[in-house]
Amino acid sequence: ELGTRLHKELEDYLKGGSPPATELARKALEFLPKPAPELLVEAELLLETYENGPIWKGKMDLVDPRNQKMPTVFDHKTTGSSRWAKTPEELQSSAQMVSYALFTAVALCPDAEIVKLQHTYMCTKGAPIAFQVVTSVTPEQVQKVWEREKERTRQMAMLAKYRPDPLEVTPDTSACDAYGGCPHREKCFGSEASAFGAKKSLSGVLKKEGMKMSEGMTALQKLRAANAAAAGVNGTAPPAAPPKPAVAAA
């Protein structure tokens, strides 16, 4: 895969190897530091989430800790178009980049007052071009986003443990149509798509009706609620949702 190859070429170069063989990877060098022993390439991170919670694990493409008060975290990205690049504001709230910033400030540069964050993009379609998106975060900003991510982690851990019926979980359909559409749309609510006359999948219904995935999911949720209410009126109680466990204190 092209993305993996480009990452590997940059990794080898930053560790003191030969310049990248791929023109696109060479374009990215304009936005990266030159190899140096102090650079941390493919640095692993481990972060605690909440008490007795899972460990947050990751690997950072590159950290430059030479300025201990303002270290820089780099993440190499491939994209088909610059329109998919994150904005500086999105970088500041990105779970991935904030976790990198937190680990850098806590474990690598404890005197950090600001952590710079950089996405180095390489466009894989059209002319080979590279560009950067750069921002910075303070420890206070990082902590605020990290609290949000710890809560999300707690919720995911709860779901993984108690395994509620997927059809009883409120869906988040905001990204169903993003980037050309989720490849797993065929599987969503497939057994209920027949309510709209589909024989195979929900996506087929939506295409026929000219509806977006999010609109179709909302319609199916309403249909399910109406069917459950009708079943209750007819004397057959709808299935109960699984009990929600108490959320452990942070």
PDB file of C-alpha atoms in Angstrom:
ATOM      1  CA  GLU A   1       0.000   0.000   0.000  1.00  0.00           C
ATOM      2  CA  LEU A   2       1.289   3.437  -0.940  1.00  0.00           C
ATOM      3  CA  GLY A   3       0.631   5.035   2.439  1.00  0.00           C
ATOM      4  CA  THR A   4       2.574   2.341   4.284  1.00  0.00           C
ATOM      5  CA  ARG A   5       5.478   2.600   1.845  1.00  0.00           C
ATOM      6  CA  LEU A   6       5.691   6.380   2.175  1.00  0.00           C
ATOM      7  CA  HIS A   7       5.641   6.142   5.970  1.00  0.00           C
ATOM      8  CA  LYS A   8       8.410   3.538   5.908  1.00  0.00           C
ATOM      9  CA  GLU A   9      10.590   5.635   3.602  1.00  0.00           C
ATOM     10  CA  LEU A  10      10.238   8.660   5.888  1.00  0.00           C
ATOM     11  CA  GLU A  11      10.878   6.535   8.976  1.00  0.00           C
ATOM     12  CA  ASP A  12      14.076   5.071   7.536  1.00  0.00           C
ATOM     13  CA  TYR A  13      15.334   8.485   6.425  1.00  0.00           C
ATOM     14  CA  LEU A  14      14.649  10.135   9.791  1.00  0.00           C
ATOM     15  CA  LYS A  15      16.547   7.318  11.491  1.00  0.00           C
ATOM     16  CA  GLY A  16      19.611   8.209   9.443  1.00  0.00           C
ATOM     17  CA  GLY A  17      19.007   6.192   6.311  1.00  0.00           C
ATOM     18  CA  SER A  18      18.997   7.149   2.651  1.00  0.00           C
ATOM     19  CA  PRO A  19      16.640   9.817   1.290  1.00  0.00           C
ATOM     20  CA  PRO A  20      13.222   8.476   0.244  1.00  0.00           C
ATOM     21  CA  ALA A  21      13.050   6.793  -3.147  1.00  0.00           C
ATOM     22  CA  THR A  22       9.492   7.973  -3.795  1.00  0.00           C
ATOM     23  CA  GLU A  23       9.136  11.497  -5.155  1.00  0.00           C
ATOM     24  CA  LEU A  24       6.073  12.126  -3.004  1.00  0.00           C
ATOM     25  CA  ALA A  25       7.944  11.225   0.194  1.00  0.00           C
ATOM     26  CA  ARG A  26      10.815  13.500  -0.869  1.00  0.00           C
ATOM     27  CA  LYS A  27       8.320  16.353  -1.239  1.00  0.00           C
ATOM     28  CA  ALA A  28       7.412  15.929   2.440  1.00  0.00           C
ATOM     29  CA  LEU A  29      11.020  16.464   3.583  1.00  0.00           C
ATOM     30  CA  GLU A  30      10.581  20.212   3.127  1.00  0.00           C
ATOM     31  CA  PHE A  31       8.319  20.175   6.179  1.00  0.00           C
ATOM     32  CA  LEU A  32      10.330  17.796   8.383  1.00  0.00           C
ATOM     33  CA  PRO A  33      13.528  18.238  10.405  1.00  0.00           C
ATOM     34  CA  LYS A  34      16.745  16.735   9.132  1.00  0.00           C
ATOM     35  CA  PRO A  35      17.792  13.459  10.770  1.00  0.00           C
ATOM     36  CA  ALA A  36      19.368  13.904  14.200  1.00  0.00           C
ATOM     37  CA  PRO A  37      20.112  11.561  17.115  1.00  0.00           C
ATOM     38  CA  GLU A  38      17.741  13.506  19.381  1.00  0.00           C
ATOM     39  CA  LEU A  39      14.693  12.900  17.204  1.00  0.00           C
ATOM     40  CA  LEU A  40      12.259  10.241  18.394  1.00  0.00           C
ATOM     41  CA  VAL A  41      11.043   8.237  15.409  1.00  0.00           C
ATOM     42  CA  GLU A  42       8.122   5.808  15.773  1.00  0.00           C
ATOM     43  CA  ALA A  43       8.041   6.505  19.501  1.00  0.00           C
ATOM     44  CA  GLU A  44       5.611   4.405  21.502  1.00  0.00           C
ATOM     45  CA  LEU A  45       3.248   5.971  24.009  1.00  0.00           C
ATOM     46  CA  LEU A  46       1.355   4.550  26.961  1.00  0.00           C
ATOM     47  CA  LEU A  47      -1.225   6.604  28.848  1.00  0.00           C
ATOM     48  CA  GLU A  48      -3.515   5.758  31.705  1.00  0.00           C
ATOM     49  CA  THR A  49      -7.162   6.570  31.045  1.00  0.00           C
ATOM     50  CA  TYR A  50      -9.272   6.243  34.190  1.00  0.00           C
ATOM     51  CA  GLU A  51      -8.925   4.178  37.353  1.00  0.00           C
ATOM     52  CA  ASN A  52      -8.821   0.471  36.428  1.00  0.00           C
ATOM     53  CA  GLY A  53      -9.448   1.466  32.821  1.00  0.00           C
ATOM     54  CA  PRO A  54      -7.596   0.319  29.704  1.00  0.00           C
ATOM     55  CA  ILE A  55      -4.201   1.682  28.759  1.00  0.00           C
ATOM     56  CA  TRP A  56      -4.151   4.060  25.794  1.00  0.00           C
ATOM     57  CA  LYS A  57      -1.455   2.817  23.425  1.00  0.00           C
ATOM     58  CA  GLY A  58      -0.072   4.410  20.297  1.00  0.00           C
ATOM     59  CA  LYS A  59       2.948   5.120  18.187  1.00  0.00           C
ATOM     60  CA  MET A  60       4.037   8.608  17.148  1.00  0.00           C
ATOM     61  CA  ASP A  61       5.619   9.058  13.724  1.00  0.00           C
ATOM     62  CA  LEU A  62       8.057  11.689  14.925  1.00  0.00           C
ATOM     63  CA  VAL A  63       8.728  13.848  17.978  1.00  0.00           C
ATOM     64  CA  ASP A  64      11.316  16.611  18.058  1.00  0.00           C
ATOM     65  CA  PRO A  65      12.023  17.233  21.777  1.00  0.00           C
ATOM     66  CA  ARG A  66      15.064  19.450  21.328  1.00  0.00           C
ATOM     67  CA  ASN A  67      13.155  22.537  22.432  1.00  0.00           C
ATOM     68  CA  GLN A  68      11.975  21.216  25.791  1.00  0.00           C
ATOM     69  CA  LYS A  69       9.629  24.143  26.339  1.00  0.00           C
ATOM     70  CA  MET A  70       8.046  23.786  22.898  1.00  0.00           C
ATOM     71  CA  PRO A  71       8.465  20.273  21.463  1.00  0.00           C
ATOM     72  CA  THR A  72       6.897  19.335  18.128  1.00  0.00           C
ATOM     73  CA  VAL A  73       4.886  16.234  17.298  1.00  0.00           C
ATOM     74  CA  PHE A  74       4.678  15.226  13.633  1.00  0.00           C
ATOM     75  CA  ASP A  75       2.226  12.846  12.019  1.00  0.00           C
ATOM     76  CA  HIS A  76       2.636  11.757   8.389  1.00  0.00           C
ATOM     77  CA  LYS A  77      -0.610  11.624   6.417  1.00  0.00           C
ATOM     78  CA  THR A  78      -1.572  10.566   2.904  1.00  0.00           C
ATOM     79  CA  THR A  79      -4.678  11.995   1.272  1.00  0.00           C
ATOM     80  CA  GLY A  80      -6.315  11.996  -2.114  1.00  0.00           C
ATOM     81  CA  SER A  81      -7.053  15.707  -1.912  1.00  0.00           C
ATOM     82  CA  SER A  82      -6.095  18.692   0.208  1.00  0.00           C
ATOM     83  CA  ARG A  83      -9.774  19.231   0.982  1.00  0.00           C
ATOM     84  CA  TRP A  84      -9.626  16.258   3.363  1.00  0.00           C
ATOM     85  CA  ALA A  85      -6.834  17.812   5.433  1.00  0.00           C
ATOM     86  CA  LYS A  86      -7.674  18.736   8.999  1.00  0.00           C
ATOM     87  CA  THR A  87      -7.742  22.379  10.005  1.00  0.00           C
ATOM     88  CA  PRO A  88      -5.528  23.678  12.834  1.00  0.00           C
ATOM     89  CA  GLU A  89      -8.634  23.780  15.045  1.00  0.00           C
ATOM     90  CA  GLU A  90      -9.412  20.155  14.260  1.00  0.00           C
ATOM     91  CA  LEU A  91      -5.879  19.155  15.156  1.00  0.00           C
ATOM     92  CA  GLN A  92      -6.324  20.801  18.551  1.00  0.00           C
ATOM     93  CA  SER A  93      -9.311  18.564  19.336  1.00  0.00           C
ATOM     94  CA  SER A  94      -8.075  15.399  17.608  1.00  0.00           C
ATOM     95  CA  ALA A  95      -7.975  12.455  20.011  1.00  0.00           C
ATOM     96  CA  GLN A  96      -4.877  11.120  18.283  1.00  0.00           C
ATOM     97  CA  MET A  97      -2.884  14.344  18.325  1.00  0.00           C
ATOM     98  CA  VAL A  98      -3.959  15.347  21.815  1.00  0.00           C
ATOM     99  CA  SER A  99      -2.868  11.979  23.193  1.00  0.00           C
ATOM    100  CA  TYR A 100       0.501  12.503  21.494  1.00  0.00           C
ATOM    101  CA  ALA A 101       0.757  15.991  22.973  1.00  0.00           C
ATOM    102  CA  LEU A 102      -0.127  14.733  26.438  1.00  0.00           C
ATOM    103  CA  PHE A 103       2.465  11.960  26.400  1.00  0.00           C
ATOM    104  CA  THR A 104       5.087  14.334  25.022  1.00  0.00           C
ATOM    105  CA  ALA A 105       4.429  16.918  27.730  1.00  0.00           C
ATOM    106  CA  VAL A 106       4.233  14.401  30.569  1.00  0.00           C
ATOM    107  CA  ALA A 107       6.862  11.801  29.684  1.00  0.00           C
ATOM    108  CA  LEU A 108       9.266  13.434  27.236  1.00  0.00           C
ATOM    109  CA  CYS A 109       9.278  17.185  27.887  1.00  0.00           C
ATOM    110  CA  PRO A 110       7.923  17.882  31.387  1.00  0.00           C
ATOM    111  CA  ASP A 111       8.878  21.567  31.090  1.00  0.00           C
ATOM    112  CA  ALA A 112       6.775  22.047  27.968  1.00  0.00           C
ATOM    113  CA  GLU A 113       4.701  25.218  27.933  1.00  0.00           C
ATOM    114  CA  ILE A 114       3.349  24.603  24.429  1.00  0.00           C
ATOM    115  CA  VAL A 115       3.320  21.516  22.217  1.00  0.00           C
ATOM    116  CA  LYS A 116       3.360  22.088  18.478  1.00  0.00           C
ATOM    117  CA  LEU A 117       1.316  19.667  16.374  1.00  0.00           C
ATOM    118  CA  GLN A 118       1.905  19.052  12.686  1.00  0.00           C
ATOM    119  CA  HIS A 119       0.207  16.936  10.063  1.00  0.00           C
ATOM    120  CA  THR A 120       2.468  16.500   7.059  1.00  0.00           C
ATOM    121  CA  TYR A 121       0.217  15.652   4.122  1.00  0.00           C
ATOM    122  CA  MET A 122       1.242  13.857   0.933  1.00  0.00           C
ATOM    123  CA  CYS A 123      -1.315  13.955  -1.892  1.00  0.00           C
ATOM    124  CA  THR A 124      -1.588  10.578  -3.625  1.00  0.00           C
ATOM    125  CA  LYS A 125      -3.685  11.736  -6.586  1.00  0.00           C
ATOM    126  CA  GLY A 126      -2.615  14.123  -9.297  1.00  0.00           C
ATOM    127  CA  ALA A 127       0.736  15.897  -9.143  1.00  0.00           C
ATOM    128  CA  PRO A 128       2.943  14.800  -6.220  1.00  0.00           C
ATOM    129  CA  ILE A 129       2.650  17.571  -3.673  1.00  0.00           C
ATOM    130  CA  ALA A 130       3.089  17.812   0.079  1.00  0.00           C
ATOM    131  CA  PHE A 131       2.006  20.424   2.582  1.00  0.00           C
ATOM    132  CA  GLN A 132       1.726  20.928   6.320  1.00  0.00           C
ATOM    133  CA  VAL A 133      -0.983  21.891   8.778  1.00  0.00           C
ATOM    134  CA  VAL A 134       0.497  23.251  12.000  1.00  0.00           C
ATOM    135  CA  THR A 135      -0.964  24.393  15.292  1.00  0.00           C
ATOM    136  CA  SER A 136      -0.068  24.373  18.979  1.00  0.00           C
ATOM    137  CA  VAL A 137      -1.754  23.467  22.229  1.00  0.00           C
ATOM    138  CA  THR A 138      -1.201  24.379  25.853  1.00  0.00           C
ATOM    139  CA  PRO A 139      -1.269  21.830  28.675  1.00  0.00           C
ATOM    140  CA  GLU A 140      -4.644  23.259  29.715  1.00  0.00           C
ATOM    141  CA  GLN A 141      -6.108  22.673  26.248  1.00  0.00           C
ATOM    142  CA  VAL A 142      -4.700  19.169  26.173  1.00  0.00           C
ATOM    143  CA  GLN A 143      -6.169  18.280  29.554  1.00  0.00           C
ATOM    144  CA  LYS A 144      -9.628  19.491  28.559  1.00  0.00           C
ATOM    145  CA  VAL A 145      -9.729  17.299  25.453  1.00  0.00           C
ATOM    146  CA  TRP A 146      -8.158  14.380  27.317  1.00  0.00           C
ATOM    147  CA  GLU A 147     -10.985  14.417  29.867  1.00  0.00           C
ATOM    148  CA  ARG A 148     -13.427  14.085  26.974  1.00  0.00           C
ATOM    149  CA  GLU A 149     -11.485  11.153  25.560  1.00  0.00           C
ATOM    150  CA  LYS A 150     -11.312   9.411  28.921  1.00  0.00           C
ATOM    151  CA  GLU A 151     -15.100   9.562  29.145  1.00  0.00           C
ATOM    152  CA  ARG A 152     -15.428   8.156  25.643  1.00  0.00           C
ATOM    153  CA  THR A 153     -13.023   5.386  26.562  1.00  0.00           C
ATOM    154  CA  ARG A 154     -15.107   4.586  29.636  1.00  0.00           C
ATOM    155  CA  GLN A 155     -18.245   4.339  27.513  1.00  0.00           C
ATOM    156  CA  MET A 156     -16.556   2.104  24.937  1.00  0.00           C
ATOM    157  CA  ALA A 157     -15.217  -0.166  27.668  1.00  0.00           C
ATOM    158  CA  MET A 158     -18.703  -0.443  29.154  1.00  0.00           C
ATOM    159  CA  LEU A 159     -20.188  -1.377  25.790  1.00  0.00           C
ATOM    160  CA  ALA A 160     -17.453  -3.942  25.168  1.00  0.00           C
ATOM    161  CA  LYS A 161     -18.110  -5.533  28.555  1.00  0.00           C
ATOM    162  CA  TYR A 162     -21.914  -5.618  28.575  1.00  0.00           C
ATOM    163  CA  ARG A 163     -22.452  -6.059  24.814  1.00  0.00           C
ATOM    164  CA  PRO A 164     -25.887  -4.479  24.411  1.00  0.00           C
ATOM    165  CA  ASP A 165     -28.024  -5.300  21.393  1.00  0.00           C
ATOM    166  CA  PRO A 166     -26.595  -3.096  18.598  1.00  0.00           C
ATOM    167  CA  LEU A 167     -30.123  -2.160  17.562  1.00  0.00           C
ATOM    168  CA  GLU A 168     -30.719  -0.711  21.017  1.00  0.00           C
ATOM    169  CA  VAL A 169     -27.715   1.620  20.784  1.00  0.00           C
ATOM    170  CA  THR A 170     -28.478   5.109  19.522  1.00  0.00           C
ATOM    171  CA  PRO A 171     -26.557   5.416  16.250  1.00  0.00           C
ATOM    172  CA  ASP A 172     -24.303   8.268  15.285  1.00  0.00           C
ATOM    173  CA  THR A 173     -25.050   8.741  11.599  1.00  0.00           C
ATOM    174  CA  SER A 174     -23.135  11.987  11.125  1.00  0.00           C
ATOM    175  CA  ALA A 175     -20.317  10.331   9.177  1.00  0.00           C
ATOM    176  CA  CYS A 176     -22.221   7.664   7.234  1.00  0.00           C
ATOM    177  CA  ASP A 177     -21.959   9.604   3.971  1.00  0.00           C
ATOM    178  CA  ALA A 178     -18.470  11.061   4.498  1.00  0.00           C
ATOM    179  CA  TYR A 179     -15.568  10.310   2.143  1.00  0.00           C
ATOM    180  CA  GLY A 180     -17.880   8.780  -0.435  1.00  0.00           C
ATOM    181  CA  GLY A 181     -19.849   6.745   2.100  1.00  0.00           C
ATOM    182  CA  CYS A 182     -18.972   4.143   4.724  1.00  0.00           C
ATOM    183  CA  PRO A 183     -18.167   0.763   3.105  1.00  0.00           C
ATOM    184  CA  HIS A 184     -20.127  -0.966   5.876  1.00  0.00           C
ATOM    185  CA  ARG A 185     -23.433   0.735   5.113  1.00  0.00           C
ATOM    186  CA  GLU A 186     -24.662  -2.483   3.525  1.00  0.00           C
ATOM    187  CA  LYS A 187     -24.682  -4.117   6.951  1.00  0.00           C
ATOM    188  CA  CYS A 188     -26.498  -1.404   8.895  1.00  0.00           C
ATOM    189  CA  PHE A 189     -30.080  -2.334   9.726  1.00  0.00           C
ATOM    190  CA  GLY A 190     -30.048  -4.822   6.876  1.00  0.00           C
ATOM    191  CA  SER A 191     -32.799  -6.983   8.401  1.00  0.00           C
ATOM    192  CA  GLU A 192     -35.099  -3.989   8.779  1.00  0.00           C
ATOM    193  CA  ALA A 193     -34.613  -2.538   5.321  1.00  0.00           C
ATOM    194  CA  SER A 194     -37.545  -4.624   4.066  1.00  0.00           C
ATOM    195  CA  ALA A 195     -39.804  -2.111   5.782  1.00  0.00           C
ATOM    196  CA  PHE A 196     -38.953   0.161   2.870  1.00  0.00           C
ATOM    197  CA  GLY A 197     -39.298  -2.578   0.271  1.00  0.00           C
ATOM    198  CA  ALA A 198     -35.649  -3.573   0.023  1.00  0.00           C
ATOM    199  CA  LYS A 199     -34.695  -7.218  -0.346  1.00  0.00           C
ATOM    200  CA  LYS A 200     -30.957  -6.992   0.198  1.00  0.00           C
ATOM    201  CA  SER A 201     -29.720  -3.915   2.013  1.00  0.00           C
ATOM    202  CA  LEU A 202     -30.560  -0.536   3.413  1.00  0.00           C
ATOM    203  CA  SER A 203     -28.235   1.235   1.010  1.00  0.00           C
ATOM    204  CA  GLY A 204     -30.273  -0.063  -1.920  1.00  0.00           C
ATOM    205  CA  VAL A 205     -33.395   1.454  -0.422  1.00  0.00           C
ATOM    206  CA  LEU A 206     -31.727   4.791   0.146  1.00  0.00           C
ATOM    207  CA  LYS A 207     -30.461   4.962  -3.414  1.00  0.00           C
ATOM    208  CA  LYS A 208     -33.940   4.241  -4.718  1.00  0.00           C
ATOM    209  CA  GLU A 209     -35.534   6.841  -2.458  1.00  0.00           C
ATOM    210  CA  GLY A 210     -32.818   9.438  -3.008  1.00  0.00           C
ATOM    211  CA  MET A 211     -32.075   9.576   0.728  1.00  0.00           C
ATOM    212  CA  LYS A 212     -28.840  10.052   2.613  1.00  0.00           C
ATOM    213  CA  MET A 213     -27.702   7.335   5.007  1.00  0.00           C
ATOM    214  CA  SER A 214     -28.311   9.566   8.010  1.00  0.00           C
ATOM    215  CA  GLU A 215     -31.868  10.268   6.868  1.00  0.00           C
ATOM    216  CA  GLY A 216     -32.545   6.594   6.298  1.00  0.00           C
ATOM    217  CA  MET A 217     -31.185   5.595   9.689  1.00  0.00           C
ATOM    218  CA  THR A 218     -33.361   8.188  11.385  1.00  0.00           C
ATOM    219  CA  ALA A 219     -36.416   6.938   9.505  1.00  0.00           C
ATOM    220  CA  LEU A 220     -35.697   3.359  10.516  1.00  0.00           C
ATOM    221  CA  GLN A 221     -35.289   4.351  14.142  1.00  0.00           C
ATOM    222  CA  LYS A 222     -38.697   6.027  14.049  1.00  0.00           C
ATOM    223  CA  LEU A 223     -40.218   3.005  12.350  1.00  0.00           C
ATOM    224  CA  ARG A 224     -38.797   0.695  15.009  1.00  0.00           C
ATOM    225  CA  ALA A 225     -40.201   2.856  17.781  1.00  0.00           C
ATOM    226  CA  ALA A 226     -43.636   2.875  16.130  1.00  0.00           C
ATOM    227  CA  ASN A 227     -43.585  -0.901  15.686  1.00  0.00           C
ATOM    228  CA  ALA A 228     -42.552  -1.391  19.308  1.00  0.00           C
ATOM    229  CA  ALA A 229     -45.365   0.879  20.485  1.00  0.00           C
ATOM    230  CA  ALA A 230     -47.889  -0.994  18.352  1.00  0.00           C
ATOM    231  CA  ALA A 231     -46.691  -4.314  19.708  1.00  0.00           C
ATOM    232  CA  GLY A 232     -47.247  -3.015  23.204  1.00  0.00           C
ATOM    233  CA  VAL A 233     -50.800  -1.957  22.388  1.00  0.00           C
ATOM    234  CA  ASN A 234     -51.545  -5.381  20.929  1.00  0.00           C
ATOM    235  CA  GLY A 235     -50.487  -7.031  24.142  1.00  0.00           C
ATOM    236  CA  THR A 236     -46.961  -8.005  23.190  1.00  0.00           C
ATOM    237  CA  ALA A 237     -44.434  -5.972  25.079  1.00  0.00           C
ATOM    238  CA  PRO A 238     -41.432  -4.790  23.063  1.00  0.00           C
ATOM    239  CA  PRO A 239     -38.075  -6.276  24.088  1.00  0.00           C
ATOM    240  CA  ALA A 240     -36.474  -4.481  27.011  1.00  0.00           C
ATOM    241  CA  ALA A 241     -33.212  -2.694  26.516  1.00  0.00           C
ATOM    242  CA  PRO A 242     -30.252  -4.204  28.377  1.00  0.00           C
ATOM    243  CA  PRO A 243     -29.609  -2.657  31.788  1.00  0.00           C
ATOM    244  CA  LYS A 244     -27.126   0.178  31.864  1.00  0.00           C
ATOM    245  CA  PRO A 245     -24.350  -0.392  34.401  1.00  0.00           C
ATOM    246  CA  ALA A 246     -23.303   2.355  36.730  1.00  0.00           C
ATOM    247  CA  VAL A 247     -20.458   4.414  35.399  1.00  0.00           C
ATOM    248  CA  ALA A 248     -17.349   4.075  37.502  1.00  0.00           C
ATOM    249  CA  ALA A 249     -15.983   7.255  39.002  1.00  0.00           C
ATOM    250  CA  ALA A 250     -12.846   8.618  37.389  1.00  0.00           C
TER     251      ALA A 250
END
